[in-house]
Structures are given as C-alpha cells and as structure tokens.
CSV table of C-alpha atoms in Angstrom, one decimal:
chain,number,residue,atom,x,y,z
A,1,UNK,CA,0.0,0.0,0.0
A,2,UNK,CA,1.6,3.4,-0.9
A,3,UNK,CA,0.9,6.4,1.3
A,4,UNK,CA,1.3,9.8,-0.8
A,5,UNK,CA,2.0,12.8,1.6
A,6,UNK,CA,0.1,15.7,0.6
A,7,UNK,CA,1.8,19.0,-0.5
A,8,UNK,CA,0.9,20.4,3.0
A,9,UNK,CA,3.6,18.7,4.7
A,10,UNK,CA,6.3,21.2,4.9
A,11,UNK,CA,3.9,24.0,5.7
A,12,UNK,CA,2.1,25.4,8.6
A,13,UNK,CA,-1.2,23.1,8.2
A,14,UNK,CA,-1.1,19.4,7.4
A,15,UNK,CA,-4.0,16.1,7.9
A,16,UNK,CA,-1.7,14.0,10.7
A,17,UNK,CA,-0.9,13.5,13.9
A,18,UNK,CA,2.0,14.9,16.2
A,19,UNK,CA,3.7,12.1,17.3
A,20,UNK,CA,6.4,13.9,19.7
A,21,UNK,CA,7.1,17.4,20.7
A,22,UNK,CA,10.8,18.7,21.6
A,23,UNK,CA,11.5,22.2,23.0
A,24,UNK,CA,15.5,23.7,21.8
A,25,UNK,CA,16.4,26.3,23.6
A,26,UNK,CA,19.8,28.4,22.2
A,27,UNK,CA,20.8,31.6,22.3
A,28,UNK,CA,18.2,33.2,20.9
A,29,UNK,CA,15.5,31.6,22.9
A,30,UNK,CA,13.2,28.4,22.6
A,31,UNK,CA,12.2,27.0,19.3
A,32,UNK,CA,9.3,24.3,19.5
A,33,UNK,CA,10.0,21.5,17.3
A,34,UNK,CA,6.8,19.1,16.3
A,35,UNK,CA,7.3,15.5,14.5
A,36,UNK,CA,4.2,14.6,12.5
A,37,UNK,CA,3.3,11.9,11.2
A,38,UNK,CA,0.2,11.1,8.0
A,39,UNK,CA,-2.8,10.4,9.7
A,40,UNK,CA,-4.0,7.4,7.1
A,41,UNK,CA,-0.2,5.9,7.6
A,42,UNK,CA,-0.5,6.2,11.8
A,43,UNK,CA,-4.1,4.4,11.5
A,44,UNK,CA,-3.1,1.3,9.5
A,45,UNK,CA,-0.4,0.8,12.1
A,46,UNK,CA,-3.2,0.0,14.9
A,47,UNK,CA,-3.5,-3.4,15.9
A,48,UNK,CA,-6.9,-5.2,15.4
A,49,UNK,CA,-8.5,-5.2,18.8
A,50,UNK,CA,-11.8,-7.3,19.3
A,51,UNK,CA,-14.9,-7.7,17.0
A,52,UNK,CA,-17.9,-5.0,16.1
A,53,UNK,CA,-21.6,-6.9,16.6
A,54,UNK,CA,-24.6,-6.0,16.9
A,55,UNK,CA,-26.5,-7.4,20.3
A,56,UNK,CA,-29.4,-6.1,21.4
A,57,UNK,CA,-29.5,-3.8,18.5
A,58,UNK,CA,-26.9,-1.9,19.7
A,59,UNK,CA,-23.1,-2.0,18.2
A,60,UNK,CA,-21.0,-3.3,20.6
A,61,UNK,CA,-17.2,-4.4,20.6
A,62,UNK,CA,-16.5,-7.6,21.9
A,63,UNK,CA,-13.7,-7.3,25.0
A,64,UNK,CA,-12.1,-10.6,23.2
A,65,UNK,CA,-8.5,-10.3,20.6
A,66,UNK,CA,-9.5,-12.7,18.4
A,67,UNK,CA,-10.3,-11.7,15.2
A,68,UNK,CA,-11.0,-14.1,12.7
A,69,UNK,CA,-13.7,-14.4,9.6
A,70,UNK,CA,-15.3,-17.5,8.9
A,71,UNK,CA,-13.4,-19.9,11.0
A,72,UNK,CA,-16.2,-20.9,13.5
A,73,UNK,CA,-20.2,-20.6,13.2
A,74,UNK,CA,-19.6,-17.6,15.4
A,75,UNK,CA,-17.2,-15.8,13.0
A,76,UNK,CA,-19.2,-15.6,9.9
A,77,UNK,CA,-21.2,-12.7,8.5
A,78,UNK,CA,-24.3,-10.8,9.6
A,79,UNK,CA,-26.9,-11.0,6.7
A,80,UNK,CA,-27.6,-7.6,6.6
A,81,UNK,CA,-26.0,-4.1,6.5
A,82,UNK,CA,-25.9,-2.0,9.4
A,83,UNK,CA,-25.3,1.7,10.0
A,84,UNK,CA,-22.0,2.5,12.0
A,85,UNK,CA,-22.0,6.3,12.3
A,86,UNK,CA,-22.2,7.9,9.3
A,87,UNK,CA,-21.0,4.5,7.8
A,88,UNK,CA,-22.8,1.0,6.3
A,89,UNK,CA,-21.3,-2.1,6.8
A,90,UNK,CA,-21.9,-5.6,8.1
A,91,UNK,CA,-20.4,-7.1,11.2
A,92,UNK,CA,-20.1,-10.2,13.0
A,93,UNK,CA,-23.2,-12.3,13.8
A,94,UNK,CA,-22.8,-13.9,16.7
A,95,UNK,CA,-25.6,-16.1,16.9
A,96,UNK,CA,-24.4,-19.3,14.4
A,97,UNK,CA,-26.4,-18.3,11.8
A,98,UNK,CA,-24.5,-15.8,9.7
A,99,UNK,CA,-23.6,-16.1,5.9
A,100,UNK,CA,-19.7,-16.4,5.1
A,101,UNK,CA,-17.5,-13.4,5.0
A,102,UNK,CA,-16.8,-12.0,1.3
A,103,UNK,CA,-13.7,-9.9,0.3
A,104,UNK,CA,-15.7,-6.9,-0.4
A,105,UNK,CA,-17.9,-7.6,3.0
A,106,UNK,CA,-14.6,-8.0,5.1
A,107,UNK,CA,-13.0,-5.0,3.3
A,108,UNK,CA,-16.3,-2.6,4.2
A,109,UNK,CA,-16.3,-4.3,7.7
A,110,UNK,CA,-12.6,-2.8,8.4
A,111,UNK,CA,-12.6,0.4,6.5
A,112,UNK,CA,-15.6,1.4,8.4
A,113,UNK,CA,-15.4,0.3,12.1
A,114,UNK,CA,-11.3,1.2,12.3
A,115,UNK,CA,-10.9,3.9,10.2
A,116,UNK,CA,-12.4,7.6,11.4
A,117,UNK,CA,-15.0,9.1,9.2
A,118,UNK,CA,-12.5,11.7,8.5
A,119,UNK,CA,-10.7,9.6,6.1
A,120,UNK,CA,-12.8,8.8,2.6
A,121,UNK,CA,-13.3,5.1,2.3
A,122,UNK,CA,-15.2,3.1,-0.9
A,123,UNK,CA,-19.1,2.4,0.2
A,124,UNK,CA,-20.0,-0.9,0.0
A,125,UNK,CA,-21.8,-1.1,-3.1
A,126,UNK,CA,-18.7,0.0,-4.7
A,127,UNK,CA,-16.5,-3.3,-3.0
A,128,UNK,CA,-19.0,-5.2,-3.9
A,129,UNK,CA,-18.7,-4.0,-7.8
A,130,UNK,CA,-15.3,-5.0,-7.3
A,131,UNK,CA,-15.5,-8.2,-5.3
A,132,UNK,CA,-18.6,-9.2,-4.0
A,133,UNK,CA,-18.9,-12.9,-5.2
A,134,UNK,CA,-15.5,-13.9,-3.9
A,135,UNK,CA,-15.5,-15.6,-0.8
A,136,UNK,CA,-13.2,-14.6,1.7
A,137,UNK,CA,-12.2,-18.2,3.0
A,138,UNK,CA,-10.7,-18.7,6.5
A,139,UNK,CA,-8.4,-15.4,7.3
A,140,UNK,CA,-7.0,-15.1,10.8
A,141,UNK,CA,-6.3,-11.4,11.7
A,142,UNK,CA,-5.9,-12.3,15.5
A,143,UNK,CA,-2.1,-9.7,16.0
A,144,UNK,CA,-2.3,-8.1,13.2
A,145,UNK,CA,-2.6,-4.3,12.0
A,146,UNK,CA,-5.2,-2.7,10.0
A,147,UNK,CA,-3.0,-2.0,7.2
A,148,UNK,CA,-2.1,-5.6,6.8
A,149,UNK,CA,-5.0,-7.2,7.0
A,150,UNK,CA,-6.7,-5.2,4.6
A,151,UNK,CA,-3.8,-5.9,2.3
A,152,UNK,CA,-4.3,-9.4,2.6
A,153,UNK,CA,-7.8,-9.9,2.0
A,154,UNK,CA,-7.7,-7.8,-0.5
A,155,UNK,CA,-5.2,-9.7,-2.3
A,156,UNK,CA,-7.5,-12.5,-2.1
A,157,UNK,CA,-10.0,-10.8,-4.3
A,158,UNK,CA,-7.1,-9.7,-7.0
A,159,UNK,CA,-7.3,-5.9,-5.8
A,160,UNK,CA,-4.8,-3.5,-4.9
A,161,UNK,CA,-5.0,-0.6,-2.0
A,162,UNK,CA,-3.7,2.8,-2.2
A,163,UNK,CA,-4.4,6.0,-0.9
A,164,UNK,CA,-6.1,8.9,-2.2
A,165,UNK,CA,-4.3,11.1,-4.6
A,166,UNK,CA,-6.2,14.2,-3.2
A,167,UNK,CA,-7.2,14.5,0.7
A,168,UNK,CA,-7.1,11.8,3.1
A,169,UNK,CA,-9.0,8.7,1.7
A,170,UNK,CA,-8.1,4.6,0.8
A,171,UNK,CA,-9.0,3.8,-2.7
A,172,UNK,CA,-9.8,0.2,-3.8
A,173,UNK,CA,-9.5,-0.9,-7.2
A,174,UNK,CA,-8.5,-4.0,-9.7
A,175,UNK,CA,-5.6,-3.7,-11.6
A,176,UNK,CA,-5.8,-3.2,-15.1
A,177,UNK,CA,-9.2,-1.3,-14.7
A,178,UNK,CA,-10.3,2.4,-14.0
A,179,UNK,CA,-6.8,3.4,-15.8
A,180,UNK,CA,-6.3,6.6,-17.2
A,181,UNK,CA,-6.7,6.8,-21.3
A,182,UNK,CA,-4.6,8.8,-23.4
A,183,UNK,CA,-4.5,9.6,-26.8
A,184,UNK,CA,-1.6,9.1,-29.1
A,185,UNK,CA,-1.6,10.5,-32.9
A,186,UNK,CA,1.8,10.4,-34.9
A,187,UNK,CA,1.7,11.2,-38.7
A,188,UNK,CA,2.6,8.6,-41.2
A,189,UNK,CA,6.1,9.3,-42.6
A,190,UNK,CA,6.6,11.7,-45.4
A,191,UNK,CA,3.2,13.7,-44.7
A,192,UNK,CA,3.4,17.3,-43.6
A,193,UNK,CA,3.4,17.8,-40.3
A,194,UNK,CA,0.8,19.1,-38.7
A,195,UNK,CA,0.8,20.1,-34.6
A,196,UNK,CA,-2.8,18.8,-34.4
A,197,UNK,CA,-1.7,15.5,-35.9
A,198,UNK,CA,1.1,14.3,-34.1
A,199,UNK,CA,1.3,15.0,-30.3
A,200,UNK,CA,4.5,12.4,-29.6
A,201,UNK,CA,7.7,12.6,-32.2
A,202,UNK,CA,8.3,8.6,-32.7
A,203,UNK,CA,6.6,5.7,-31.6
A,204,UNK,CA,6.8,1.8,-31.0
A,205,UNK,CA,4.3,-1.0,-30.9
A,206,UNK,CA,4.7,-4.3,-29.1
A,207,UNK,CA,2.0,-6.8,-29.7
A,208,UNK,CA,1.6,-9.7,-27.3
A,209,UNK,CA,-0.8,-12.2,-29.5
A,210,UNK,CA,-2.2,-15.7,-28.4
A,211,UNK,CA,-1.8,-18.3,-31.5
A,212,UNK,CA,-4.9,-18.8,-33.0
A,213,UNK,CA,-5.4,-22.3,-31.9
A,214,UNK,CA,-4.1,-23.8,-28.4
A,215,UNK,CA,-1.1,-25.8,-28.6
A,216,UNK,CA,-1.4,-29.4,-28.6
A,217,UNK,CA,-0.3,-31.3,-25.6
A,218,UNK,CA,0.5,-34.6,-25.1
A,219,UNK,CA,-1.0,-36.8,-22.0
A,220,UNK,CA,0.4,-39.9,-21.1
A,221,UNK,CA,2.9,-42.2,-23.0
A,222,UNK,CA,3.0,-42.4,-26.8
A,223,UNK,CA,0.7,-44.6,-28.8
A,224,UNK,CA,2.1,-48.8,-28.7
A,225,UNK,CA,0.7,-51.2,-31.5
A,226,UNK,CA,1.3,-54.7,-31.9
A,227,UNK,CA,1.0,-56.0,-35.3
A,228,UNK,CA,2.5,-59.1,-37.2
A,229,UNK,CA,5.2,-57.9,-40.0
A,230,UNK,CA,6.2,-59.5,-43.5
A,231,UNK,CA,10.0,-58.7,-43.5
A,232,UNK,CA,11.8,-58.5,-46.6
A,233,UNK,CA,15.4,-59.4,-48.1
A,234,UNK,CA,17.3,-56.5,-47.8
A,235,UNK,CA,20.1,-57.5,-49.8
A,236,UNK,CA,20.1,-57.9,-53.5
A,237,UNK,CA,19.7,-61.8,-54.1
A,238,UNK,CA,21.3,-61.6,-57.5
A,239,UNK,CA,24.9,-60.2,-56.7
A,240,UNK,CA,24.8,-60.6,-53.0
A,241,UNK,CA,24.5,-63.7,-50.5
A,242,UNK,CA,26.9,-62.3,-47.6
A,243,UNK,CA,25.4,-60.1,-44.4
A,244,UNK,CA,22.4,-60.4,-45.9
A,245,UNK,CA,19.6,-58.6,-43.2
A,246,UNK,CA,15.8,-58.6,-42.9
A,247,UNK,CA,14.0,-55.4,-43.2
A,248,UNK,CA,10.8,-53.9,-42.9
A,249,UNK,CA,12.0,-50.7,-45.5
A,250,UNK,CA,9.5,-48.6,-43.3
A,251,UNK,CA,10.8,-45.4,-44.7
A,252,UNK,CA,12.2,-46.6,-48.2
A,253,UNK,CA,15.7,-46.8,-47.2
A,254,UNK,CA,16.3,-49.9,-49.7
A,255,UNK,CA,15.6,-49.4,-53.1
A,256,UNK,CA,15.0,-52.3,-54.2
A,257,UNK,CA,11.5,-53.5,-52.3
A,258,UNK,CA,8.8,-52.0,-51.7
A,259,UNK,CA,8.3,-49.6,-48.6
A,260,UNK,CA,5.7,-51.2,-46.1
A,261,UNK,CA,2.2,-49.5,-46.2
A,262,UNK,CA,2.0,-48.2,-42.0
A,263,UNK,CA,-1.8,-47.1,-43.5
A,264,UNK,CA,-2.8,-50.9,-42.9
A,265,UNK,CA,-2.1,-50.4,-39.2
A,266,UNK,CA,-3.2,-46.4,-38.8
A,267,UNK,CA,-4.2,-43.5,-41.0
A,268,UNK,CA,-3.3,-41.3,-39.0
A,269,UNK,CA,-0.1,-41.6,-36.6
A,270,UNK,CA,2.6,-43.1,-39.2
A,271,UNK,CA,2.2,-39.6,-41.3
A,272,UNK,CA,5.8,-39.5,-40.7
A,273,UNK,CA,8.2,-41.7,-42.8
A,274,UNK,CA,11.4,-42.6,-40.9
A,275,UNK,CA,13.2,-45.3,-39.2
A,276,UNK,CA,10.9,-47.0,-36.4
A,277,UNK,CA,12.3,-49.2,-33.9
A,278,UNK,CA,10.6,-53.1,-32.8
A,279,UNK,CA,9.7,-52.6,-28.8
A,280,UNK,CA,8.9,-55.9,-26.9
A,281,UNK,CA,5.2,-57.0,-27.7
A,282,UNK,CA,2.2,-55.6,-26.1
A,283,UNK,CA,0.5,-58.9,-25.3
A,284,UNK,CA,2.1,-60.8,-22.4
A,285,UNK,CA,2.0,-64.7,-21.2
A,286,UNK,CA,0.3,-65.9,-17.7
A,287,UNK,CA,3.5,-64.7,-15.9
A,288,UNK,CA,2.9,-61.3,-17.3
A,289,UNK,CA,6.1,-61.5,-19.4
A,290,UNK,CA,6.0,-60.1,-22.8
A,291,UNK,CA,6.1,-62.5,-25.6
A,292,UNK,CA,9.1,-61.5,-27.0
C-alpha cells in the first residue's frame, strides 16, 4: 500500500498527527520542534483489537482479541447491513447463523469500524462491484494491524489498495481497470506535419498475440501397436549372398523393395516416414512377461 503525503507537509497546516514534541532552547531563545506523522499511515499501524456486533440492537465491541472471519459458526457474517455512524457495513453475527464473509464484505467491515469518518473510504456497493462474489475463505487477523489485514484480503479478491491522490481517503480498485486513457496520434512518414496530428515525435508498438489455436499437448505415454510384419530381403539376391539382413523398409531406405504400407495399421499416426524401432510385444504370457 503506498501512502502519498500531501503537498501540506512542509507548511504550517497538514491532515496527521503529532507524534512527539521537543522544545530547543539556544541563544536566541526556545524554538518548538513538532514530528508529524500522515494520519491514514498512523491508522493502518493500529492493531486489530476485538470484533464489532450487533446485540441487542446496539453496536457493541467484543472485550475478546481474536479476530477471525469464517473460521467458526460464530465468525461468519451478519446478513444484513448496518449503519455505523455515518458509515454502512456488516459485522459479525454472533448467533451461528451468519452467511460467510466475502472480500468486499470483510473489506467494508474494516474500513468502516477502524478507520475515522474523517478519512474517505469506498461504500459498499462500490466493494461489492469489485469483489462481491468472492469468498473470503478462513483469514485469521488475531495480532495483526489494519493496514495488513486489509492488504491481505484484499489480495485474495485480485485488488490493490492505495491512498487517495487528493485528501485523506483509501481507494480500492483491480488492476488493469479504472486506468487513465490517453490519446496518441503520430503522422505517417513523409506527410506534412501538422501540430494537431502528431502530439509524440516517434513511436513503437509491441504486440503480445495468443496463437490462433491452443497448442497441442500430449497426455500420457506415446501410442504402442502390436501387429505381425512380412520382412523382406534386404540384400540384392542376384549379386549378394553375404550379411544379408531382414528389413521392414519402413521409410524406403532400400531401393529395391517395396516400402511397407504403415496405413494398414493407422491413418493417422505413421504420417511421418522414418526409421521406427521393434519394442517388446504388447500382449504378455500368464507370468505377465511379454512374448518377446
């Protein structure tokens, strides 16, 4: 999460808090020195501190540290929305009969019960634009601080956090949505230029493309068959009776015979002519040893 100070920090106004005060006195007299801190930075560094429920209907903070979304009957989600000061959010049902915690429903429960209404938070309507059908799963925030809880469950939905480029505020969004457009024009080369047709001097375009169809993948071991084979002489009877060697001539390397016809055993996986090698048989005795 990135915290942008404001351009009043340096000036005599700022939106934080004073987090210690030293007094220097010299010469020429006492100077008071003030170290300040940004208010949305000092309030995600607070520790989660109990649970917000309503009982009775009246909003009440449980005394317990454990903090902890749909881990237990207990933990889960009241069904409803409920106003917390100026504020709508849902909190913790306590009575077992909740519905399970989503990312935007977690996010709204934090933003609203720990941060002050002085800092500008997304309603709930907009989390739930962004994240509403997500479940949360089990997340244990028991020790944790604001800021890094909200970081994680956001994560689980695919968002981001920032603050607020202007004013105090949190902004949740999904990246690679809600960016800013610009427009590019450059002339083609040669034309004249004109200032309303061109507003960058060069340009370069990188396109990322998928292939049109997916590639294939293979599963499993390679296609076995078992077949009986005619071999043939590969010598040439006439002038040659030495080292004379049985072939199948599966990809036409003898002359001499015929090449054997693999479209007798599959049309379509012998597309390839080359040299094949024999592999033991397929078919196996009672001892489950391969006939040869």
């Amino acid at each position: 999460m990135f915290i942008r100070p404001g351009i009043e920090f340096g000036r005599g106004e700022f939106h934080g808090i004073v987090t210690r005060n030293e007094v220097e006195v010299g010469e020429d007299g006492e100077q008071l020195i003030a170290e300040v801190e940004h208010q949305l930075a000092a309030e995600l560094r607070n520790p989660l501190l109990g649970r917000w429920q309503m009982t009775e209907g009246q909003l009440v903070l449980t005394d317990t540290e454990v903090v902890r979304f749909n881990t237990s009957p207990g933990l889960l989600c009241g069904a409803a929305p409920q106003q917390v000061g100026a504020r709508r959010c849902k909190l913790f049902d306590p009575s077992g009969n909740g519905l399970r915690w989503t990312v935007a429903d977690a996010l709204g429960y934090l933003l609203a019960t720990e941060l002050p209404e002085s800092i500008e938070i997304p309603s709930l309507d907009e989390l739930n634009q962004l994240a509403g059908g997500v479940d949360l799963g089990e997340y244990n925030a028991t020790g944790t601080t604001l800021g890094t809880a909200l970081v994680a469950i956001a994560h689980r939905g695919g968002l981001e956090i920032r603050s607020s480029r202007s004013g105090v505020g949190i902004v949740v969004y999904r990246p690679g949505q809600g960016g800013r457009r610009s427009s590019i024009r450059l002339q083609a080369a040669g034309e004249t230029f004109r200032p309303a047709g061109s507003n960058i001097t060069d340009s370069r375009i990188l396109l990322a493309s998928r292939p049109s169809r997916p590639p294939v993948r293979v599963i499993g071991g390679y296609k076995r068959y078992e077949a009986t084979f005619t071999l043939q002489p590969g010598w040439i009877c006439d002038s040659s009776e030495e080292f004379r060697r049985w072939v199948l001539n599966e990809y036409g390397q003898c002359e001499y015979v015929m090449p054997f016809d693999f479209a007798t055993i599959s049309q379509e996986d012998f597309l390839v002519r080359k040299g094949r090698q024999f592999l033991q048989c397929v078919s196996t005795d009672t001892y489950n040893a391969s006939w040869g």
